[in-house]
Short mmCIF file of C-alpha atoms in Angstrom, two decimals:
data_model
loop_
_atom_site.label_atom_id
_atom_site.label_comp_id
_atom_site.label_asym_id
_atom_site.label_seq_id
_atom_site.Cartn_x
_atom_site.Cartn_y
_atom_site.Cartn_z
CA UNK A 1 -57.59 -69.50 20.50
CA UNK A 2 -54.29 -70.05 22.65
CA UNK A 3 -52.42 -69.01 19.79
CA UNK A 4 -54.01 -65.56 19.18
CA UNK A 5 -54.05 -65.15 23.36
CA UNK A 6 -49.92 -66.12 23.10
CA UNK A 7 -49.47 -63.35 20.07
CA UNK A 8 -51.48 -60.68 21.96
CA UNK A 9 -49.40 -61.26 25.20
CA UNK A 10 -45.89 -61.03 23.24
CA UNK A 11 -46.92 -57.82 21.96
CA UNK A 12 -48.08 -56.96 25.20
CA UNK A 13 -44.51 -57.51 27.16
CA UNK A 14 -42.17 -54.80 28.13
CA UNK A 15 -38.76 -55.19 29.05
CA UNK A 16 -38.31 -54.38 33.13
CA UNK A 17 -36.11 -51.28 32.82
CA UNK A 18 -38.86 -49.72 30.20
CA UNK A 19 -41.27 -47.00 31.33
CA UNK A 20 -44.93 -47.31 30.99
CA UNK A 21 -46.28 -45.09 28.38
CA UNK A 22 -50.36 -46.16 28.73
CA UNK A 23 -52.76 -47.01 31.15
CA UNK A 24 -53.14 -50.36 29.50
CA UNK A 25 -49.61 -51.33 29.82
CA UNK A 26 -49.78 -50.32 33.04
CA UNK A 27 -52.82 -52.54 34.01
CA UNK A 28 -50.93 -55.66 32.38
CA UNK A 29 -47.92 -55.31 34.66
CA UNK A 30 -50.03 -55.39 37.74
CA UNK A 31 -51.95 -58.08 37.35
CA UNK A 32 -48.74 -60.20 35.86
CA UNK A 33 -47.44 -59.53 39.22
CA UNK A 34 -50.25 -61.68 40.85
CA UNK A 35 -51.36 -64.14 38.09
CA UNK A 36 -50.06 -66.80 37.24
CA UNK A 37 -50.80 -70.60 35.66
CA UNK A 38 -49.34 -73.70 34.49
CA UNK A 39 -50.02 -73.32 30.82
CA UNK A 40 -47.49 -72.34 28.80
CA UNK A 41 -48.19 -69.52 27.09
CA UNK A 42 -45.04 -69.87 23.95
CA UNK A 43 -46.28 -70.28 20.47
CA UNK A 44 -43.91 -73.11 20.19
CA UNK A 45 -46.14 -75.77 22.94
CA UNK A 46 -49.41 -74.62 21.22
CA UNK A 47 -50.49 -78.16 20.32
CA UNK A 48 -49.70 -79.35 24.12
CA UNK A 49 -51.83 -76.19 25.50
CA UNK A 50 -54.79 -77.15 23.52
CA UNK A 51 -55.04 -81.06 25.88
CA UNK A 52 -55.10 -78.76 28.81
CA UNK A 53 -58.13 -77.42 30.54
CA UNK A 54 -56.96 -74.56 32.53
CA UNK A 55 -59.79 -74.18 36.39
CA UNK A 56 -60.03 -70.92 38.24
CA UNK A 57 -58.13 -72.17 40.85
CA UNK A 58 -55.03 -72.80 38.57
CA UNK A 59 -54.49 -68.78 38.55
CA UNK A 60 -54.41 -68.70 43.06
CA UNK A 61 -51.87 -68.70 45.05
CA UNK A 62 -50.60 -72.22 45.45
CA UNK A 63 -52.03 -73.38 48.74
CA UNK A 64 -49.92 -75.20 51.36
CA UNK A 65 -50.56 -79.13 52.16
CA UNK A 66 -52.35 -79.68 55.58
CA UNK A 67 -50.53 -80.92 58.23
CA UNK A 68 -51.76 -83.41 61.12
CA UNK A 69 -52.76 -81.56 64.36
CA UNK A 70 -52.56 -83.12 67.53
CA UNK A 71 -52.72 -82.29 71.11
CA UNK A 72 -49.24 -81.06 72.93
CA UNK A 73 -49.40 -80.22 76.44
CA UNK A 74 -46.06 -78.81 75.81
CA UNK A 75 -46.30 -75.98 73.85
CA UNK A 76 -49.26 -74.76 76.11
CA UNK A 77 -53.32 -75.23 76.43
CA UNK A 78 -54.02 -72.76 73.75
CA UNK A 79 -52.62 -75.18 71.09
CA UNK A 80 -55.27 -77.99 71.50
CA UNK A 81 -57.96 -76.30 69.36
CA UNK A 82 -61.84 -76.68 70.33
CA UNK A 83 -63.11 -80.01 71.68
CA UNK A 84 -65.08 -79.25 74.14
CA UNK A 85 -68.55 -81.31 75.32
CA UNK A 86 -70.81 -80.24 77.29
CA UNK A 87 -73.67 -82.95 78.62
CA UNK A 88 -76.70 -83.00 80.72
CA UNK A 89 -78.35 -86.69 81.73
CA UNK A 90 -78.66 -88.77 84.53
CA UNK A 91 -75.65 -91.37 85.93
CA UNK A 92 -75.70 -95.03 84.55
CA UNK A 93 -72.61 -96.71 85.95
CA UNK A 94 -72.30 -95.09 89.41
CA UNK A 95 -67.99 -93.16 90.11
CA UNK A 96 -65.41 -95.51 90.61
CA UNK A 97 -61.75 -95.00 91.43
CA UNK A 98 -59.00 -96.40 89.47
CA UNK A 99 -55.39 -96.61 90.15
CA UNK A 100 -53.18 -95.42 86.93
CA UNK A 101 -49.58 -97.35 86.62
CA UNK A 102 -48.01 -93.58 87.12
CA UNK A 103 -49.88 -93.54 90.79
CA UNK A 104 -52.60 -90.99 89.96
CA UNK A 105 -56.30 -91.51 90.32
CA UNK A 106 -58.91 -91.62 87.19
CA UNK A 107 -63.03 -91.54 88.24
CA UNK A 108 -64.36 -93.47 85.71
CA UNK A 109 -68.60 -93.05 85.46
CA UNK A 110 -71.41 -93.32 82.53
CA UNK A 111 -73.82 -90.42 81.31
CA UNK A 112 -76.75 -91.46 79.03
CA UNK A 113 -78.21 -88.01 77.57
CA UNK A 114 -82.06 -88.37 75.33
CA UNK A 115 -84.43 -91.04 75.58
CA UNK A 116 -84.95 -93.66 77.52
CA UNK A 117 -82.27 -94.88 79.93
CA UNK A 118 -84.01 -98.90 80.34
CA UNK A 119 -83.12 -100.41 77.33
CA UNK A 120 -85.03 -103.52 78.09
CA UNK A 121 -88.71 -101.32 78.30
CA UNK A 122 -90.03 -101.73 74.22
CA UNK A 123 -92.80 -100.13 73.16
CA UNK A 124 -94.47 -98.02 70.51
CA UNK A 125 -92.45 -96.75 67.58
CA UNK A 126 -93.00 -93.07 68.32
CA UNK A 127 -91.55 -93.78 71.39
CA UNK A 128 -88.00 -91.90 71.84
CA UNK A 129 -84.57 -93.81 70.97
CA UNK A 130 -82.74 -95.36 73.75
CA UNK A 131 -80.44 -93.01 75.35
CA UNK A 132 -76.82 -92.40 74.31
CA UNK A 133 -74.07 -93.07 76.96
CA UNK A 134 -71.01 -91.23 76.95
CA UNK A 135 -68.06 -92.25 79.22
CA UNK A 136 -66.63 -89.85 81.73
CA UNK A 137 -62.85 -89.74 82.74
CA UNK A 138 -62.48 -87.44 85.32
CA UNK A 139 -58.38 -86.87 85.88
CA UNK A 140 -59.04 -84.11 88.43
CA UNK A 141 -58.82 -85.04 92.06
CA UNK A 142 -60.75 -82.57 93.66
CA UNK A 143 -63.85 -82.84 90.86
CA UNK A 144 -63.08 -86.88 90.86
CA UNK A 145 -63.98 -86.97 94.84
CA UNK A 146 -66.91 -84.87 94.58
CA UNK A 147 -68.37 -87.25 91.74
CA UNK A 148 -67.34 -90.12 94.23
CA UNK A 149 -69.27 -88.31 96.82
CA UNK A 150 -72.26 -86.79 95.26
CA UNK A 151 -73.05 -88.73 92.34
CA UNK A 152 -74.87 -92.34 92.50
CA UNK A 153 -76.95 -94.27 89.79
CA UNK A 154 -79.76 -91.76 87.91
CA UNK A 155 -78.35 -88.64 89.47
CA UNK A 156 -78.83 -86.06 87.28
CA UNK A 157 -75.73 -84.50 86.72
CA UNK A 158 -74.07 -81.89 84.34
CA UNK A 159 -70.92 -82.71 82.68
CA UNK A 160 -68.15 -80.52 80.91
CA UNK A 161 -64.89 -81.76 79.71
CA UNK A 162 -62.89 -82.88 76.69
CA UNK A 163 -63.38 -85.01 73.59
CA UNK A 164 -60.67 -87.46 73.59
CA UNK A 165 -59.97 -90.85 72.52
CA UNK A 166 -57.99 -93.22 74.49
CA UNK A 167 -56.23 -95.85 72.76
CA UNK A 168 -55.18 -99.36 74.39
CA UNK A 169 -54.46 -102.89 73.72
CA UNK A 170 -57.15 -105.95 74.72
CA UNK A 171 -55.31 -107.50 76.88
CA UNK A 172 -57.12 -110.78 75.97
CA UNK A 173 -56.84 -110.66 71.92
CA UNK A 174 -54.14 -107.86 71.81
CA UNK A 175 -56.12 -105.93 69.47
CA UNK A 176 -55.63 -101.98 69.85
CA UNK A 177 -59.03 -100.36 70.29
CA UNK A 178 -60.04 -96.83 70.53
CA UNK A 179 -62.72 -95.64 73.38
CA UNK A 180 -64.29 -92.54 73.11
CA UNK A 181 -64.55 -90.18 76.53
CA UNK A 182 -65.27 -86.86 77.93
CA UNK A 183 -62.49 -86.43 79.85
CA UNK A 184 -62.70 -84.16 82.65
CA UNK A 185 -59.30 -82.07 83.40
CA UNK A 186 -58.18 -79.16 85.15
CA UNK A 187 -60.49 -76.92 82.94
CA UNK A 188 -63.46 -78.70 83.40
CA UNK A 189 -66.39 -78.91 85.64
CA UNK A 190 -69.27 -81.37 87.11
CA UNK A 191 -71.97 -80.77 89.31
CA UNK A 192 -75.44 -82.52 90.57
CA UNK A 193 -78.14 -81.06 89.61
CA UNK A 194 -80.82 -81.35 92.43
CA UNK A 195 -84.49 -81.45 92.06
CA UNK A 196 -86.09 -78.51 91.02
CA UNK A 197 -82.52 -76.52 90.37
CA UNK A 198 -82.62 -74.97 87.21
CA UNK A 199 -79.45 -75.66 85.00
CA UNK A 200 -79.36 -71.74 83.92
CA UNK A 201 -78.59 -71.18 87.87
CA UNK A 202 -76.13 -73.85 88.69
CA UNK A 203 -72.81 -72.17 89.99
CA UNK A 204 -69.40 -73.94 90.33
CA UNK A 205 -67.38 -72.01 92.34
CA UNK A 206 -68.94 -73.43 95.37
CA UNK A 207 -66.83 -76.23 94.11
CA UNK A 208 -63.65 -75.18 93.94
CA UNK A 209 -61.61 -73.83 96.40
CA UNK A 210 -58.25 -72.41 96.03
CA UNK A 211 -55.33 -74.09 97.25
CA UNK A 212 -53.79 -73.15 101.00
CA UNK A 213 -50.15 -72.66 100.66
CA UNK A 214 -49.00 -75.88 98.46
CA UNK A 215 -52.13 -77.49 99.98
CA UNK A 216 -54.93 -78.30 97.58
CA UNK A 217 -58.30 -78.14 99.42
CA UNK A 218 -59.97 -80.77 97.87
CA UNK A 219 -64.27 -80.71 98.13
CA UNK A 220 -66.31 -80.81 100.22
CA UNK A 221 -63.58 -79.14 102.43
CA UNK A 222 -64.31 -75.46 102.20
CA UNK A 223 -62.30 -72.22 103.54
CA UNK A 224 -64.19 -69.32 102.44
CA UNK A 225 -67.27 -69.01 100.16
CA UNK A 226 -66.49 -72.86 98.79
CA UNK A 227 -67.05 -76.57 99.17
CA UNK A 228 -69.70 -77.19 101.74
CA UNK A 229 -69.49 -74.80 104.52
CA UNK A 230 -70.37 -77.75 106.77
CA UNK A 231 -67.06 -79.31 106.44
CA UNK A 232 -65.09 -75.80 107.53
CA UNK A 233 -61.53 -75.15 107.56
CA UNK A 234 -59.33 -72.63 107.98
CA UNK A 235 -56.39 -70.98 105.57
CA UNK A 236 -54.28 -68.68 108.11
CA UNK A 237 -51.44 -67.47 106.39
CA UNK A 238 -50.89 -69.89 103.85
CA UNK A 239 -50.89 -73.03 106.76
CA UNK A 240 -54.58 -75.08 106.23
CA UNK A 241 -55.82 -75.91 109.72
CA UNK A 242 -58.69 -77.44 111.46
CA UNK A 243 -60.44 -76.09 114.14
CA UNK A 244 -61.78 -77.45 117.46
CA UNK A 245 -65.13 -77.05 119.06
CA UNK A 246 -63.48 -74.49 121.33
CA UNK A 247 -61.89 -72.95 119.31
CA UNK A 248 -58.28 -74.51 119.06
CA UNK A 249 -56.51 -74.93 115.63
CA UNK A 250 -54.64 -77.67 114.94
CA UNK A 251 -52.33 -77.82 111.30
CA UNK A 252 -53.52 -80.17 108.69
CA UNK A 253 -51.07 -82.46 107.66
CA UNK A 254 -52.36 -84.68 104.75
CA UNK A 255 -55.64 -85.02 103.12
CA UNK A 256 -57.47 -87.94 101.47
CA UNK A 257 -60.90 -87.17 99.64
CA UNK A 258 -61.00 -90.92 98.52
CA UNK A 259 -61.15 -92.07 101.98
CA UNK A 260 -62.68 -89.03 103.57
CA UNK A 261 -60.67 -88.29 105.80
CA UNK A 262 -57.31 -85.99 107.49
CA UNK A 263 -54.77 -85.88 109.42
CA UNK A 264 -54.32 -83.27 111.37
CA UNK A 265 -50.36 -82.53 113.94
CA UNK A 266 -50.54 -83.03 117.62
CA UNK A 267 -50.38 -80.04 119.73
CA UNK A 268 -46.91 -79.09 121.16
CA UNK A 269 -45.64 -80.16 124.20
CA UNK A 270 -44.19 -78.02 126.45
CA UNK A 271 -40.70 -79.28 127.58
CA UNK A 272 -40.04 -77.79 130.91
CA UNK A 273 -43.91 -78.48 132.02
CA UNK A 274 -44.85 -81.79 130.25
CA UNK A 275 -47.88 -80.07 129.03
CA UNK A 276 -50.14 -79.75 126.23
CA UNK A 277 -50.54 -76.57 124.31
CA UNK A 278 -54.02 -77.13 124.21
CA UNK A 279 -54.41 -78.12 127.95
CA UNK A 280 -56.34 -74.89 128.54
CA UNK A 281 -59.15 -76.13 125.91
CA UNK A 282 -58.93 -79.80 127.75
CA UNK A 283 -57.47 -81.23 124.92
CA UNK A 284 -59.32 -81.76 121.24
CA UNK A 285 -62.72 -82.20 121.07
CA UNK A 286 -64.93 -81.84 118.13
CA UNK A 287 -68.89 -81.10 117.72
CA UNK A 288 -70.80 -83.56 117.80
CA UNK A 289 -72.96 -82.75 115.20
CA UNK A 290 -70.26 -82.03 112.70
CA UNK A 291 -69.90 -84.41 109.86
CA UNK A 292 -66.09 -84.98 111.67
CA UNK A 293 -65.13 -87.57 113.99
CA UNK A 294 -61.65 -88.90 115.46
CA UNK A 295 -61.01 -92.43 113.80
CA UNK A 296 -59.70 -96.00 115.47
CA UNK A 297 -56.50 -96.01 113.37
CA UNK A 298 -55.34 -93.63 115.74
CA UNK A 299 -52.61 -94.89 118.98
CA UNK A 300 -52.86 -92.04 121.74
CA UNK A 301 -50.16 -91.64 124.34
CA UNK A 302 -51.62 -89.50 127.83
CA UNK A 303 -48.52 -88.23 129.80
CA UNK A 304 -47.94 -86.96 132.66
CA UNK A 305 -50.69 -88.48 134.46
CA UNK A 306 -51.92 -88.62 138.19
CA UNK A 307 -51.99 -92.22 139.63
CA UNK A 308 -56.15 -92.22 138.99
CA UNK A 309 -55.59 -92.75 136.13
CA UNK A 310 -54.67 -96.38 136.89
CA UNK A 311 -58.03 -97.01 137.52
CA UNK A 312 -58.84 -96.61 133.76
CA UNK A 313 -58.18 -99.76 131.41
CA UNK A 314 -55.13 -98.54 129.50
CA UNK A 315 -51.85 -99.74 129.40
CA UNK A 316 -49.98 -97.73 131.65
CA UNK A 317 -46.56 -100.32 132.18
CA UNK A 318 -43.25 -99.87 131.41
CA UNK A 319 -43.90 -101.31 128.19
CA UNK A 320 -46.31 -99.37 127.08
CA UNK A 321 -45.71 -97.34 123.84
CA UNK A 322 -45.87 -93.89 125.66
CA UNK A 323 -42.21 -94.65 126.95
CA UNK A 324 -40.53 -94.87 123.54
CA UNK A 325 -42.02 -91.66 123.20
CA UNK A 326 -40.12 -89.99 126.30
CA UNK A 327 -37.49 -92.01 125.58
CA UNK A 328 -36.54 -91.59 121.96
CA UNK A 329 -38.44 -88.25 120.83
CA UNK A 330 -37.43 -85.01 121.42
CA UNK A 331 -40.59 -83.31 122.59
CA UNK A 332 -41.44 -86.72 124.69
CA UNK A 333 -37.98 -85.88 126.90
CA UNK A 334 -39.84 -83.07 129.36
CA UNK A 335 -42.04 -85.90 130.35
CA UNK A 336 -39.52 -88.66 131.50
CA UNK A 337 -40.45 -90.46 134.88
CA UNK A 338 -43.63 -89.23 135.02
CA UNK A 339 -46.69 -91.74 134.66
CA UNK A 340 -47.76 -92.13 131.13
CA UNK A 341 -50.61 -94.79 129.45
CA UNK A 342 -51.46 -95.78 125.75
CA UNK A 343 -54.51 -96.69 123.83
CA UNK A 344 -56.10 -97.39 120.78
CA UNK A 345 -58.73 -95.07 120.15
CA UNK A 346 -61.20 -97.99 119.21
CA UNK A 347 -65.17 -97.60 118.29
CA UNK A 348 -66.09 -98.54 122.10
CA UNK A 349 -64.28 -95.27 122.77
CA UNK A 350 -66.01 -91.49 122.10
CA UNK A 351 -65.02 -90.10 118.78
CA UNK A 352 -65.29 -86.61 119.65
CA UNK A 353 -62.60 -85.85 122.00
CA UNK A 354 -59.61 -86.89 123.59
CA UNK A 355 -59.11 -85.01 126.73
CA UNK A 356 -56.14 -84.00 129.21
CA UNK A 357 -56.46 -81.69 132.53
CA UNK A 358 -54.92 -80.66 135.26
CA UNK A 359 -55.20 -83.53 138.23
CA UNK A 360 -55.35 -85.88 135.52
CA UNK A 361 -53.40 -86.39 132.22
CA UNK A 362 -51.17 -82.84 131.17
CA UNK A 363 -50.33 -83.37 127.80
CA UNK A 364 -50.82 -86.26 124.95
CA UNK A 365 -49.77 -87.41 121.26
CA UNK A 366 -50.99 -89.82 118.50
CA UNK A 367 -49.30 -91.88 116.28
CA UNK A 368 -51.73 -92.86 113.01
CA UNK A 369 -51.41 -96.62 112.05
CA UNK A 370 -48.85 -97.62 114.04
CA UNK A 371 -47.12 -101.06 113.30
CA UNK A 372 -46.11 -103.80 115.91
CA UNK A 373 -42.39 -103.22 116.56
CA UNK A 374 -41.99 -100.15 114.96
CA UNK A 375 -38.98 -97.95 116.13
CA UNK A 376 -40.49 -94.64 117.31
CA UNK A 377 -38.21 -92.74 114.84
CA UNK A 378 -40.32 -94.19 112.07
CA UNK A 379 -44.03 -93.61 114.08
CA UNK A 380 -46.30 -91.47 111.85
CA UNK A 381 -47.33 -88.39 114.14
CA UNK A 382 -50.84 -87.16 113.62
CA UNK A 383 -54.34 -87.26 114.85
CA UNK A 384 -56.52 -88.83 111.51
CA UNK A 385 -59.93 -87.61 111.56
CA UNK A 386 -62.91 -89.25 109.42
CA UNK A 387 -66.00 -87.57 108.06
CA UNK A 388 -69.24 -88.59 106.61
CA UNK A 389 -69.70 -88.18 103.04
CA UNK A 390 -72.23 -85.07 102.27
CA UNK A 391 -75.83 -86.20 101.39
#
């Protein structure tokens, strides 16, 4: 048969500068342009063509090997393909924080989704399987504090993040093993589900809030229409700030979610008058019924005081840490030989205010963990304010 199909196509062929003279012809040139096989066709191999069985998908296009795909953060987001998961159950292993060798934080927790979550219950065989748990890397700070804040053991709790599998060696056998996790990234989202919220209503953007300047506003902070509006503050002109009970706004240094808690600057002191810019406010105090207090890590120095104050147990002497401060900082110099005292701000203390007025104590800093013997050039300035964990 493959030598009758070889004849037929010999007296088919037409050399490439002749012209066409049927419809036939023409039909063979076309589809000679697109077909092809690995047979050989020549009268001469017709025994070795006979051995061969000649598939459909000998006459397509030859197709190109498949190459390994993998995930490469540097040629962009949009090359990593579709691995999403997206998960619905109740917390097993409550959040914890770990500390990666590169410095940055991971919140490591369990999800177990179907069934039931106490393994140890048996029962009848119809009854359903035991649940499956899925581990949940969260590598975004602001979504890893409001798991550590929100999120305790059978919270229910919706999950969406990335497939991924993290690869390590046992540090006991040295055998390289391969864990499975959803791992939560700048794309991805959690929130608790309360009782009675449907999941179809859930939003996250009361979540996140968008960064202040270079200043990431992590939750439950919230600006504007984010976080928890009980735990306000305030993006003017790209500086994040935190504002008093009357009204007096103070510039947020540093924030730790892990910790809960802030730091926020001093106010400025006047040089010629040895006052506080906030005198007219009496100095900082906060609401009492706002999730914020001032903590006891916190070394205030009152200047510029009348000599009643003497009656109050601080340590007003000549060793006191105020006189470093009018001594060897610059804003502390408009306050020389005037009477000045020092303090810890301590838990027998109130945590809502510290307070300066006129016939009293003018003006006042705070230096946050300060260090026995520690040169005021190297003090950390800042008032660090705590606050209680939403419920």
């Amino acid at each position: 048969m493959s030598s009758i199909a070889s004849r037929f196509v010999k007296l088919l062929s037409i050399p490439a500068h002749s012209t066409p003279t049927s419809p036939f012809v023409v039909g063979s040139q076309v589809c000679s342009k697109f077909c092809y096989s690995t047979v050989s066709f020549d009268s001469e191999n017709d025994n070795d063509g006979k051995n061969i069985e000649v598939e459909d998908d000998d006459f397509l296009p030859e197709k190109p090997e498949l190459q390994l795909q993998s995930v490469d953060p540097s040629r962009g987001w949009g090359s990593r393909g579709v691995h999403k998961a997206i998960i619905c159950g109740k917390v097993g292993q409550a959040p914890m924080q770990k500390i990666l060798r590169n410095g940055k934080i991971v919140t490591i927790f369990t999800v177990g989704t179907g069934g039931k979550f106490d393994q140890r219950t048996f029962g009848a065989k119809d009854l359903p399987k035991p649940a499956q748990w899925h581990r949940i890397a969260v590598h975004n700070d602001p979504l890893g504090s409001y798991a550590v804040q929100q999120l305790v053991k059978n919270s229910t709790v919706f999950v969406e993040g990335d497939i991924e599998t993290r690869v390590y060696n046992d540090s006991i056998n040295g055998e390289v093993k391969n864990v499975p996790e959803i791992c939560v990234r700048r794309d991805g989202k959690i929130r608790l589900i309360k009782k009675g919220e449907s999941i179809n209503k859930i939003s996250f953007d009361e979540l996140l809030c968008p960064k202040c300047g270079s200043m990431e506003v992590p939750y439950p902070l919230s600006t504007n229409n984010c976080g928890n509006p009980n735990y306000r503050v305030y993006c003017n002109n790209g500086t994040l700030a935190f504002m008093s009970a009357d009204g007096f706004y103070y510039k947020i240094h540093s924030i730790n979610p892990s910790a809960y808690k802030l730091i926020i600057s001093p106010p400025l002191i006047q040089r010629n008058s040895c006052q506080s810019s906030d005198l007219a406010f009496g100095g900082l105090r906060l609401d009492e019924n706002s999730p914020f207090n001032i903590s006891s890590h916190n070394t205030v120095m009152l200047l510029n005081c009348s000599e009643n104050i003497l009656l109050s147990p601080l340590n007003c002497s000549s060793k006191s840490l105020c006189r470093q401060f009018e001594e060897k900082a610059a804003e502390g110099s408009g306050c020389r030989n005037t009477l000045c005292c020092s303090y810890l701000k301590d838990s027998s203390m109130t945590s809502h205010r510290i307070r300066i007025r006129v016939g009293g104590c003018t003006a006042y800093t705070s230096v946050v963990d300060i260090k026995s013997g520690q040169s005021a050039e190297l003090w950390n300035y800042g008032i660090e304010l705590q606050w209680l964990p939403p419920n």
